Amino acid sequence: MSDANGRGPQWRREFTIGHQTGDWTGGLDAFAEAVERGLRPVREPSARPGHGGPGLGSPEPRVPAFDKEQVAAVASLIAALRDCRDAVVSLGPLVVVKSGDWLRVHSFTPDEERHLHPAVLTSAPDLMALIDRLTAARSQPTDARPDGRHRRP
Amino acid sequence: MATLDVRLLGPLEVRIDGESVAVPRGNTATVLAILLDEAGSVVPLGDLVRAVYGPDIPLDPDTQVQNTIGILRRKLGAARERLATVGRAYRFDVATDELDLLRCKAKDAEARRLRTEGDLAGAAAALRDALAEWRGPALADLSGAAVEAVRRRYDEHRLTLLERRIDLDLELGRHAEVVEELRQIVAVHDTRQRFTSLLMRALHASGRAAEALDAYEALRVRLADALGVDPDQALRDQHVRILRAAPADPGEGDRAPAAEPPRRVPATLPRGNTRFTGRDNETRLLDGYLDAADGEAGLAVITGMGGVGKTSLAVNWAHRVKHRFPDGQLYFNLRGFDPAAPGVEPGAVLAEALVALGVETQQLPVGLDERIGLYRTVLAQRKILVVFDNARDAAQVRPLLPVAPGSFTLVTSRDRLAALDATEGADTVPLELFSESEAWALLVRRIGLDRALADEAAVQRIIAACGRLPLALTLIGAWIAANRSLSLATLADRLERATSVFKVLASTDLASDPRSIFACSYQALGTLAAQAFRLFGLHPGPDLTVAAMASLMGAAPVDAEAALSELAGVHLIDQPREGRYTMHDLLRAYAKERFAEEVAPERRRAAEERMLDYLLHTTRAADELLTQHGGGLAFGDPAPGVTTEPVPDLRAAAAWFTTEYDVLLGLLRGGRGLDDTRTWRLAWCLAEYMMIRSLGRDLREAQTAALAAAERSGDGFGQAVALGYLSAALMLDGDHEGAAALLERATAHAEATDHPWALGFVHYGHSVRAGREERHEDACAAAETARLLFLEAGDPFWEFRAIWVVGWHAAQLGAIEEAYARFNEFHAAAKEAGSQLGIANGMLGFGFIAQLRGRFNDALECYADAERGFTAIGYLPSAALARERTGDARAALGDTAAARRDWLAAEAVYAEFGCVLELARVRTRLADPGTALSGPEEGLIVLSPGSAHERVEAALHKALNAFGYDVLEPASDETAR
């Protein structure tokens, strides 16, 4: 994300968004879900309208249905990001990050937001690493072994 | 009085009243050279004995040297009175213009002064004059180990002068003029990287980039062939800059680039040992462990006794495989077995690591857990090699282990670190004494095969006497190599006669006494280097600088630098990085032993005092820059002979505290000869740094020691200050009752001293206490009293600090106009003084007033300025206060989501720094259900160079619209990051 390799300065823009009807973060949750779905590999066509994940055959009532316009817009955004070497799109607690071959979306909890150091937000590799760590932490039981295991299999 | 003209910088020449005097070569000339090397200073008879005879001391050496002095006096004739006897020592008195060495030093000093004043041409001319004193290699017609050591030092100094002169010529734009001269110099000094760097710089600046690249390539090949190493990092960086066709910078080459890349690739390995020998099996083992790690986070431990060569193996192996770690290499000496220190704390290592990885010093978290978290975040996805040298135990290392796949950690320790093996899956490489063949190979490499074969039996005896300990063999090899005429059999006899047991190794299975080996190197040192060696162990830190050594010696920095250079040349010390020197634990113990046995008590005490004054006065200078205050009591001048570190700016001040904090706190904890006055003064100088970093526990500990010291010495001023800061420490912890009681005691002492600054200080404390209890009227009144007292004491910094407090609490009381006037006065004074801290505080005050007046957008601007200012100088809790206030203003504007984020950010900093009251306050705001609603969200796009940003932006807007969002406030784009 930097000019360390002599390819010129990174491009950066700050802005503010507001929801047209006041459905503030709820709308972003749906947006995050749509991006996440857009990132999943599609193994076969969805059995039911509105159900497009890999969990084939099992109903997912909490997953919102997205209209064609939303699906196309998210697909177009993902395609645009994939063409960047590194990219960070941050919308409130939601972050979409592309680094190298990886593209991830993550919604930061208020507790996790304290890790969002400004320098991390401008470095896609560092942000990717942070998201990996937080995702791993979310999935660990509380008495899990901490980071730092070096024993090889 | 007879006139003298003496020259050392070439063949030795002495003229008296214009007539040449033939000084006999041999002992007489050696004694004269040593006395002239120390011209004007007393040289003990013992030093002269060592210089003349080295280890082969004859019967009654003192008489022999006294006879030589007699011969020398006869030769001096009319100038014989110049050689004075001082007890059992001698001094040669000579004026600056009578000795070429002194003339050279004077011109060098003149050049430094002119350089500081900005007169580059004058400085270059002075250096040319200094260099003109040389007529060939110093003392070219003399021989012997002592003379050789002096010659090496002088000649090294000459090369340094030459580098500085050419550097100045380049700064003056004389690029083309120095190219040919540099080519000739490089042809002679073909592996001295600095000259090649200057040549590359001259060629590049002359538009001859291709030739500059050729010069680099030629050096790279020479280094690889001769030493098996690569050019150093600075030169590689210079090469990359030329490759990228960056415009030539007149100062490029040996300086760091102006802007650091955000993702720094560290390369902090110390230099490899170019004569590294043996250890083939262990190297293969390590190679195997690295291969077996296969993308996982690998960990290996080298264990073995002191001096067995763990560090050499670790560093050389690290250099061998560093190409497999594109994200860099880190090296840390954890000092786990340093007899003078308790070992480095993981938090300090993490701080150093984070800075090396590109984290700004002011962004370093305080808490250990936070540092570990940031360290692992920064290292995630990086393939990095980390070397932890001299670990005490597994606990010291465990928090520091990187976990990223592809990283590899190598630890060395005298401990087996079985715990790491058990819990972390570490692979262990036990390192034993050298085998006979490895020991033979090491010695032969240093002394030459012919010489070894000529007396093979003696070499075997020397190896046995060294106990096959690599450190001992390295030192003895260097010593033999420097003494070509020495009989190996005589040396072996001498080593075998040594029977005493060196305490440090008493518990080991060594068959020999390493002291006798260390003594060989030590006794061959020149007078200054021997002095520097003895004094090295006095410094309480892991490494020291030229200024520190100059202070220990009571000598000029140029002499200290030369002495350190000589010590490094014979492997008695290492130079892990530019400007810092370190010594092996065993040698440090030996140096302390020499110091205790050879130096008279009054000189020992004087050296200790200079050391303490060096630390105290440099800390004072750093503190004054950090806080822009110089009030209270004047410290007076440091002891004669002390050279303090230059602290030209805030960055240097911060670096001093970061580097030396543990050493300074250790002094306060352990005493180490710190007298009462220095104790409370040092604690005072550290207090504001500790306050800024909210290091409440350290502040309490330091000020407790300070209070005890001030009480012992009956110093009322010291007691008032210590009690005042102790009270502040309790306030930081939220203990109001305890703080109030201490403040009352401080007030009593301040009143007893009747010193206006001390009185102002305690009244200021009362105002802070009242403010924290929200008694704004009391706070205003106490701050106003403090202001008047600081005015009387003539301390503008504290006076304006008090003005700010008055303004802040006046605003709280609704006296907006008065508050505004105070902040205006404060801000104007801060701007005039160029105080970043003052300006940031002023903006915080203006923001508060704007908020009280309902001008929230103005308030936001002021708070943003204040936060930036505080962050830039590392005042992070103050930056958090500005952020908290930003949240208040945003909440007032109805943007509660953004306000919550600001408060959460402030909360994180308060929690990290342990700011109890602030934490409670901001949590009250966060708990308010009225602020739990969400509002507009902030957005940010950051793209790597060359990305189609219009396409990404358009796609994002379209997607946001599809989900019911509008972009409300597109801010200006920013591309220069």
mmCIF file with all atom_site columns, N, CA, C and O in Angstrom, chain B residues 864-881:
data_model
loop_
_atom_site.group_PDB
_atom_site.id
_atom_site.type_symbol
_atom_site.label_atom_id
_atom_site.label_alt_id
_atom_site.label_comp_id
_atom_site.label_asym_id
_atom_site.label_entity_id
_atom_site.label_seq_id
_atom_site.pdbx_PDB_ins_code
_atom_site.Cartn_x
_atom_site.Cartn_y
_atom_site.Cartn_z
_atom_site.occupancy
_atom_site.B_iso_or_equiv
_atom_site.pdbx_formal_charge
_atom_site.auth_seq_id
_atom_site.auth_comp_id
_atom_site.auth_asym_id
_atom_site.auth_atom_id
_atom_site.pdbx_PDB_model_num
ATOM 1  N N  . ALA B 1 864 ? -8.879  18.612 16.734 1.00 0.00 ? 864 ALA B N  1
ATOM 2  C CA . ALA B 1 864 ? -8.089  17.817 15.784 1.00 0.00 ? 864 ALA B CA 1
ATOM 3  C C  . ALA B 1 864 ? -6.646  18.306 15.762 1.00 0.00 ? 864 ALA B C  1
ATOM 4  O O  . ALA B 1 864 ? -5.698  17.501 15.761 1.00 0.00 ? 864 ALA B O  1
ATOM 5  N N  . ASP B 1 865 ? -6.483  19.639 15.752 1.00 0.00 ? 865 ASP B N  1
ATOM 6  C CA . ASP B 1 865 ? -5.120  20.203 15.794 1.00 0.00 ? 865 ASP B CA 1
ATOM 7  C C  . ASP B 1 865 ? -4.402  19.759 17.061 1.00 0.00 ? 865 ASP B C  1
ATOM 8  O O  . ASP B 1 865 ? -3.230  19.385 17.046 1.00 0.00 ? 865 ASP B O  1
ATOM 9  N N  . ALA B 1 866 ? -5.123  19.858 18.181 1.00 0.00 ? 866 ALA B N  1
ATOM 10 C CA . ALA B 1 866 ? -4.520  19.490 19.467 1.00 0.00 ? 866 ALA B CA 1
ATOM 11 C C  . ALA B 1 866 ? -4.117  18.020 19.470 1.00 0.00 ? 866 ALA B C  1
ATOM 12 O O  . ALA B 1 866 ? -3.004  17.667 19.873 1.00 0.00 ? 866 ALA B O  1
ATOM 13 N N  . GLU B 1 867 ? -5.003  17.153 18.976 1.00 0.00 ? 867 GLU B N  1
ATOM 14 C CA . GLU B 1 867 ? -4.706  15.712 18.984 1.00 0.00 ? 867 GLU B CA 1
ATOM 15 C C  . GLU B 1 867 ? -3.480  15.419 18.125 1.00 0.00 ? 867 GLU B C  1
ATOM 16 O O  . GLU B 1 867 ? -2.591  14.653 18.528 1.00 0.00 ? 867 GLU B O  1
ATOM 17 N N  . ARG B 1 868 ? -3.424  16.044 16.955 1.00 0.00 ? 868 ARG B N  1
ATOM 18 C CA . ARG B 1 868 ? -2.254  15.845 16.090 1.00 0.00 ? 868 ARG B CA 1
ATOM 19 C C  . ARG B 1 868 ? -0.982  16.290 16.803 1.00 0.00 ? 868 ARG B C  1
ATOM 20 O O  . ARG B 1 868 ? 0.047   15.618 16.762 1.00 0.00 ? 868 ARG B O  1
ATOM 21 N N  . GLY B 1 869 ? -1.061  17.459 17.439 1.00 0.00 ? 869 GLY B N  1
ATOM 22 C CA . GLY B 1 869 ? 0.124   17.995 18.128 1.00 0.00 ? 869 GLY B CA 1
ATOM 23 C C  . GLY B 1 869 ? 0.585   17.089 19.255 1.00 0.00 ? 869 GLY B C  1
ATOM 24 O O  . GLY B 1 869 ? 1.775   16.772 19.363 1.00 0.00 ? 869 GLY B O  1
ATOM 25 N N  . PHE B 1 870 ? -0.339  16.636 20.083 1.00 0.00 ? 870 PHE B N  1
ATOM 26 C CA . PHE B 1 870 ? 0.031   15.754 21.201 1.00 0.00 ? 870 PHE B CA 1
ATOM 27 C C  . PHE B 1 870 ? 0.607   14.430 20.681 1.00 0.00 ? 870 PHE B C  1
ATOM 28 O O  . PHE B 1 870 ? 1.593   13.920 21.197 1.00 0.00 ? 870 PHE B O  1
ATOM 29 N N  . THR B 1 871 ? -0.042  13.896 19.655 1.00 0.00 ? 871 THR B N  1
ATOM 30 C CA . THR B 1 871 ? 0.417   12.606 19.128 1.00 0.00 ? 871 THR B CA 1
ATOM 31 C C  . THR B 1 871 ? 1.836   12.732 18.583 1.00 0.00 ? 871 THR B C  1
ATOM 32 O O  . THR B 1 871 ? 2.674   11.845 18.786 1.00 0.00 ? 871 THR B O  1
ATOM 33 N N  . ALA B 1 872 ? 2.086   13.848 17.900 1.00 0.00 ? 872 ALA B N  1
ATOM 34 C CA . ALA B 1 872 ? 3.403   14.021 17.268 1.00 0.00 ? 872 ALA B CA 1
ATOM 35 C C  . ALA B 1 872 ? 4.527   13.996 18.296 1.00 0.00 ? 872 ALA B C  1
ATOM 36 O O  . ALA B 1 872 ? 5.639   13.568 17.989 1.00 0.00 ? 872 ALA B O  1
ATOM 37 N N  . ILE B 1 873 ? 4.269   14.445 19.507 1.00 0.00 ? 873 ILE B N  1
ATOM 38 C CA . ILE B 1 873 ? 5.347   14.469 20.502 1.00 0.00 ? 873 ILE B CA 1
ATOM 39 C C  . ILE B 1 873 ? 5.162   13.372 21.556 1.00 0.00 ? 873 ILE B C  1
ATOM 40 O O  . ILE B 1 873 ? 5.831   13.378 22.584 1.00 0.00 ? 873 ILE B O  1
ATOM 41 N N  . GLY B 1 874 ? 4.258   12.459 21.281 1.00 0.00 ? 874 GLY B N  1
ATOM 42 C CA . GLY B 1 874 ? 4.153   11.288 22.147 1.00 0.00 ? 874 GLY B CA 1
ATOM 43 C C  . GLY B 1 874 ? 3.356   11.494 23.427 1.00 0.00 ? 874 GLY B C  1
ATOM 44 O O  . GLY B 1 874 ? 3.416   10.665 24.316 1.00 0.00 ? 874 GLY B O  1
ATOM 45 N N  . TYR B 1 875 ? 2.588   12.590 23.520 1.00 0.00 ? 875 TYR B N  1
ATOM 46 C CA . TYR B 1 875 ? 1.760   12.817 24.705 1.00 0.00 ? 875 TYR B CA 1
ATOM 47 C C  . TYR B 1 875 ? 0.408   12.120 24.469 1.00 0.00 ? 875 TYR B C  1
ATOM 48 O O  . TYR B 1 875 ? -0.612  12.770 24.225 1.00 0.00 ? 875 TYR B O  1
ATOM 49 N N  . LEU B 1 876 ? 0.412   10.813 24.539 1.00 0.00 ? 876 LEU B N  1
ATOM 50 C CA . LEU B 1 876 ? -0.765  10.075 24.093 1.00 0.00 ? 876 LEU B CA 1
ATOM 51 C C  . LEU B 1 876 ? -1.977  10.238 25.022 1.00 0.00 ? 876 LEU B C  1
ATOM 52 O O  . LEU B 1 876 ? -3.102  10.355 24.529 1.00 0.00 ? 876 LEU B O  1
ATOM 53 N N  . PRO B 1 877 ? -1.820  10.239 26.352 1.00 0.00 ? 877 PRO B N  1
ATOM 54 C CA . PRO B 1 877 ? -3.005  10.498 27.167 1.00 0.00 ? 877 PRO B CA 1
ATOM 55 C C  . PRO B 1 877 ? -3.614  11.869 26.879 1.00 0.00 ? 877 PRO B C  1
ATOM 56 O O  . PRO B 1 877 ? -4.837  12.027 26.877 1.00 0.00 ? 877 PRO B O  1
ATOM 57 N N  . SER B 1 878 ? -2.772  12.877 26.610 1.00 0.00 ? 878 SER B N  1
ATOM 58 C CA . SER B 1 878 ? -3.319  14.198 26.262 1.00 0.00 ? 878 SER B CA 1
ATOM 59 C C  . SER B 1 878 ? -4.028  14.138 24.915 1.00 0.00 ? 878 SER B C  1
ATOM 60 O O  . SER B 1 878 ? -5.068  14.773 24.716 1.00 0.00 ? 878 SER B O  1
ATOM 61 N N  . ALA B 1 879 ? -3.442  13.368 23.981 1.00 0.00 ? 879 ALA B N  1
ATOM 62 C CA . ALA B 1 879 ? -4.110  13.201 22.678 1.00 0.00 ? 879 ALA B CA 1
ATOM 63 C C  . ALA B 1 879 ? -5.462  12.527 22.876 1.00 0.00 ? 879 ALA B C  1
ATOM 64 O O  . ALA B 1 879 ? -6.442  12.866 22.201 1.00 0.00 ? 879 ALA B O  1
ATOM 65 N N  . ALA B 1 880 ? -5.524  11.587 23.822 1.00 0.00 ? 880 ALA B N  1
ATOM 66 C CA . ALA B 1 880 ? -6.798  10.912 24.094 1.00 0.00 ? 880 ALA B CA 1
ATOM 67 C C  . ALA B 1 880 ? -7.817  11.890 24.667 1.00 0.00 ? 880 ALA B C  1
ATOM 68 O O  . ALA B 1 880 ? -9.013  11.807 24.368 1.00 0.00 ? 880 ALA B O  1
ATOM 69 N N  . LEU B 1 881 ? -7.348  12.841 25.477 1.00 0.00 ? 881 LEU B N  1
ATOM 70 C CA . LEU B 1 881 ? -8.266  13.850 26.015 1.00 0.00 ? 881 LEU B CA 1
ATOM 71 C C  . LEU B 1 881 ? -8.850  14.679 24.874 1.00 0.00 ? 881 LEU B C  1
ATOM 72 O O  . LEU B 1 881 ? -10.053 14.962 24.840 1.00 0.00 ? 881 LEU B O  1
#
